[in-house]
PDB file of C-alpha atoms in Angstrom:
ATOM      1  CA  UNK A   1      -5.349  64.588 162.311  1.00  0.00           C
ATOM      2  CA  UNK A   2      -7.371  67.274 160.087  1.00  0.00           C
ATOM      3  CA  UNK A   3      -9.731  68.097 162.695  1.00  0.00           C
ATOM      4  CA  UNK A   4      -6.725  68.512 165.245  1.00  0.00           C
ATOM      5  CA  UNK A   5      -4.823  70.431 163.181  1.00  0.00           C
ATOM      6  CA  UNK A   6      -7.602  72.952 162.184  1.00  0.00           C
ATOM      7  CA  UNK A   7      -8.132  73.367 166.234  1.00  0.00           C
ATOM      8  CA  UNK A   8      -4.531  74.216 165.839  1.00  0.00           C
ATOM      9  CA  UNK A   9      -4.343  76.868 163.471  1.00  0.00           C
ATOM     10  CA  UNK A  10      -7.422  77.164 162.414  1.00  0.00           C
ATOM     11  CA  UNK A  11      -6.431  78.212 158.555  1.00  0.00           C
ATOM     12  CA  UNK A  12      -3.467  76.537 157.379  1.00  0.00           C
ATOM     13  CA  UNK A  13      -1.924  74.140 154.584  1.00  0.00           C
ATOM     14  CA  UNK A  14      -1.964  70.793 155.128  1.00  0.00           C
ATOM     15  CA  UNK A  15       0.921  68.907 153.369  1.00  0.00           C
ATOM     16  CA  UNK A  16       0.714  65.117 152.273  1.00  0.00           C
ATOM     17  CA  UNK A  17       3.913  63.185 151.419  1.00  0.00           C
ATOM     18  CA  UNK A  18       6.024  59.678 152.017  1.00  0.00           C
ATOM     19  CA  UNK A  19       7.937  59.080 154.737  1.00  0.00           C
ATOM     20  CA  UNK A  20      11.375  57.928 154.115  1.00  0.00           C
ATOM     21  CA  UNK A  21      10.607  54.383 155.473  1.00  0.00           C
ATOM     22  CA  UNK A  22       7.474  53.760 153.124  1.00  0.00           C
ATOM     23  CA  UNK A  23       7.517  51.364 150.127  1.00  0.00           C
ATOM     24  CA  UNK A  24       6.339  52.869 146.978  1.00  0.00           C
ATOM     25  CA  UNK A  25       5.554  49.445 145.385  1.00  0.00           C
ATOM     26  CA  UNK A  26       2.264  49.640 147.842  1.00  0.00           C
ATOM     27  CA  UNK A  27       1.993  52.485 150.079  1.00  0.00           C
ATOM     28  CA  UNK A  28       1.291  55.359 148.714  1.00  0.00           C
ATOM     29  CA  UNK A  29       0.044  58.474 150.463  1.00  0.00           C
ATOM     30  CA  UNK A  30      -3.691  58.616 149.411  1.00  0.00           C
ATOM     31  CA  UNK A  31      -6.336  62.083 149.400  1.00  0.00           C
ATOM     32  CA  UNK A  32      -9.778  61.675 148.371  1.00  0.00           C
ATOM     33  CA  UNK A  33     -12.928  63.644 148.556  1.00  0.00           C
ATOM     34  CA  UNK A  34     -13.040  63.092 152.577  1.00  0.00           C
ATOM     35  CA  UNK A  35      -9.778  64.686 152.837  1.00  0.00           C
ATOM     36  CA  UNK A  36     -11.763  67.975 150.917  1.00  0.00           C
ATOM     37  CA  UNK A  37     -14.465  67.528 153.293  1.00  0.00           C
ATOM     38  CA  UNK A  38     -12.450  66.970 156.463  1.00  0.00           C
ATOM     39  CA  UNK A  39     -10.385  70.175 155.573  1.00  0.00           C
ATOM     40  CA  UNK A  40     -12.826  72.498 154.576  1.00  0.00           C
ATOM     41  CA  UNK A  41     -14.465  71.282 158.199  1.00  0.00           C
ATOM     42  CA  UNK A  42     -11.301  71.923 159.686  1.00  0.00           C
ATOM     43  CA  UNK A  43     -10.673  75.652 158.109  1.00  0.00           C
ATOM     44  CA  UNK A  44      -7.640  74.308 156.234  1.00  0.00           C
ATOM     45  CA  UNK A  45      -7.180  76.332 152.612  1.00  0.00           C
ATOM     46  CA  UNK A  46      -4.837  74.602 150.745  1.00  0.00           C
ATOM     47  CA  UNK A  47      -3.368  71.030 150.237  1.00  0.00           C
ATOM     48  CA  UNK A  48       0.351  70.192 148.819  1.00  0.00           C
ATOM     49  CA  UNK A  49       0.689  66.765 147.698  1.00  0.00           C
ATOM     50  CA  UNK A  50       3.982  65.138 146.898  1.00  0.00           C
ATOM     51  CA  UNK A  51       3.826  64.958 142.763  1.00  0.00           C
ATOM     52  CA  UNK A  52       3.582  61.483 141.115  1.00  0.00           C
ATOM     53  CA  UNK A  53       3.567  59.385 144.688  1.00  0.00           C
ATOM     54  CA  UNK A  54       0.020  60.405 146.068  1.00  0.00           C
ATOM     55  CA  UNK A  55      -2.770  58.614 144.909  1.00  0.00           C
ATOM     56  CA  UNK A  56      -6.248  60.741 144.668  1.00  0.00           C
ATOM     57  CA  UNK A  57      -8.994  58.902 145.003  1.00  0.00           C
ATOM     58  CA  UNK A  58     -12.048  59.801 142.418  1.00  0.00           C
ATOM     59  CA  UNK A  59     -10.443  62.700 141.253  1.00  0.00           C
ATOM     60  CA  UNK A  60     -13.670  64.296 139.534  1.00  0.00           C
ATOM     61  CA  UNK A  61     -15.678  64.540 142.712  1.00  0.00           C
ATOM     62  CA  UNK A  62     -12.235  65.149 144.605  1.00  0.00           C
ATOM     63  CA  UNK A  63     -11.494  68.451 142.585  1.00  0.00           C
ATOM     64  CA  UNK A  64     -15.089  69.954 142.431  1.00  0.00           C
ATOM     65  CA  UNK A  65     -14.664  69.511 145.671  1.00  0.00           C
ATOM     66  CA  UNK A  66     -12.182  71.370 145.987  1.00  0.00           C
ATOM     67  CA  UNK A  67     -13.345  74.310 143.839  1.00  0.00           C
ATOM     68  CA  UNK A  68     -16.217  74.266 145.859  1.00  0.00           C
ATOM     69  CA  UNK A  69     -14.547  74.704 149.212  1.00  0.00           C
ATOM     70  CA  UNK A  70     -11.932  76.806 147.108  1.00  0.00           C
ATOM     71  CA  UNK A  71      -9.431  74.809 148.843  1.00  0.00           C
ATOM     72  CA  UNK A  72      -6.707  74.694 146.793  1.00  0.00           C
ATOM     73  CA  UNK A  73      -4.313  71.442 145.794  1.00  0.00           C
ATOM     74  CA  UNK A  74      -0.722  71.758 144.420  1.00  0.00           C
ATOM     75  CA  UNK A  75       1.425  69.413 143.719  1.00  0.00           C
ATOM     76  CA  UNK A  76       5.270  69.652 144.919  1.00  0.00           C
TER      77      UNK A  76
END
């Protein structure tokens, strides 16, 4: 879905949340350090993420990363 979208629009904001029929008890919206990679592959430049329901996935490597790629990652 990334790499499709970055064909797309080739810069861009990718946006992460729930869908109205998902169960918070056990399935959360997840990023991770692939997501970085897959984006900054992609040409994507920044990521929203839906505050307190997305689960990032080793969030050291995730956010250097991210600095790296200066991809940025806000919460909403």
């Amino acid at each position: 879905m990334i790499a499709r979208a970055g064909e797309l629009v080739h810069r861009g904001v990718l946006v992460k949340m729930m869908r109205s029929d998902q169960d918070l008890r056990y399935d959360l919206p997840t990023v991770g350090a692939n997501t970085i990679e897959n984006m900054h592959n992609a040409g994507l430049t920044c990521l929203a993420v839906e505050s307190g329901r997305t689960l990032i996935l080793e969030p050291d490597k995730f956010f250097n990363l991210s600095e790296k790629y200066k991809i940025s990652v806000i919460g909403i």
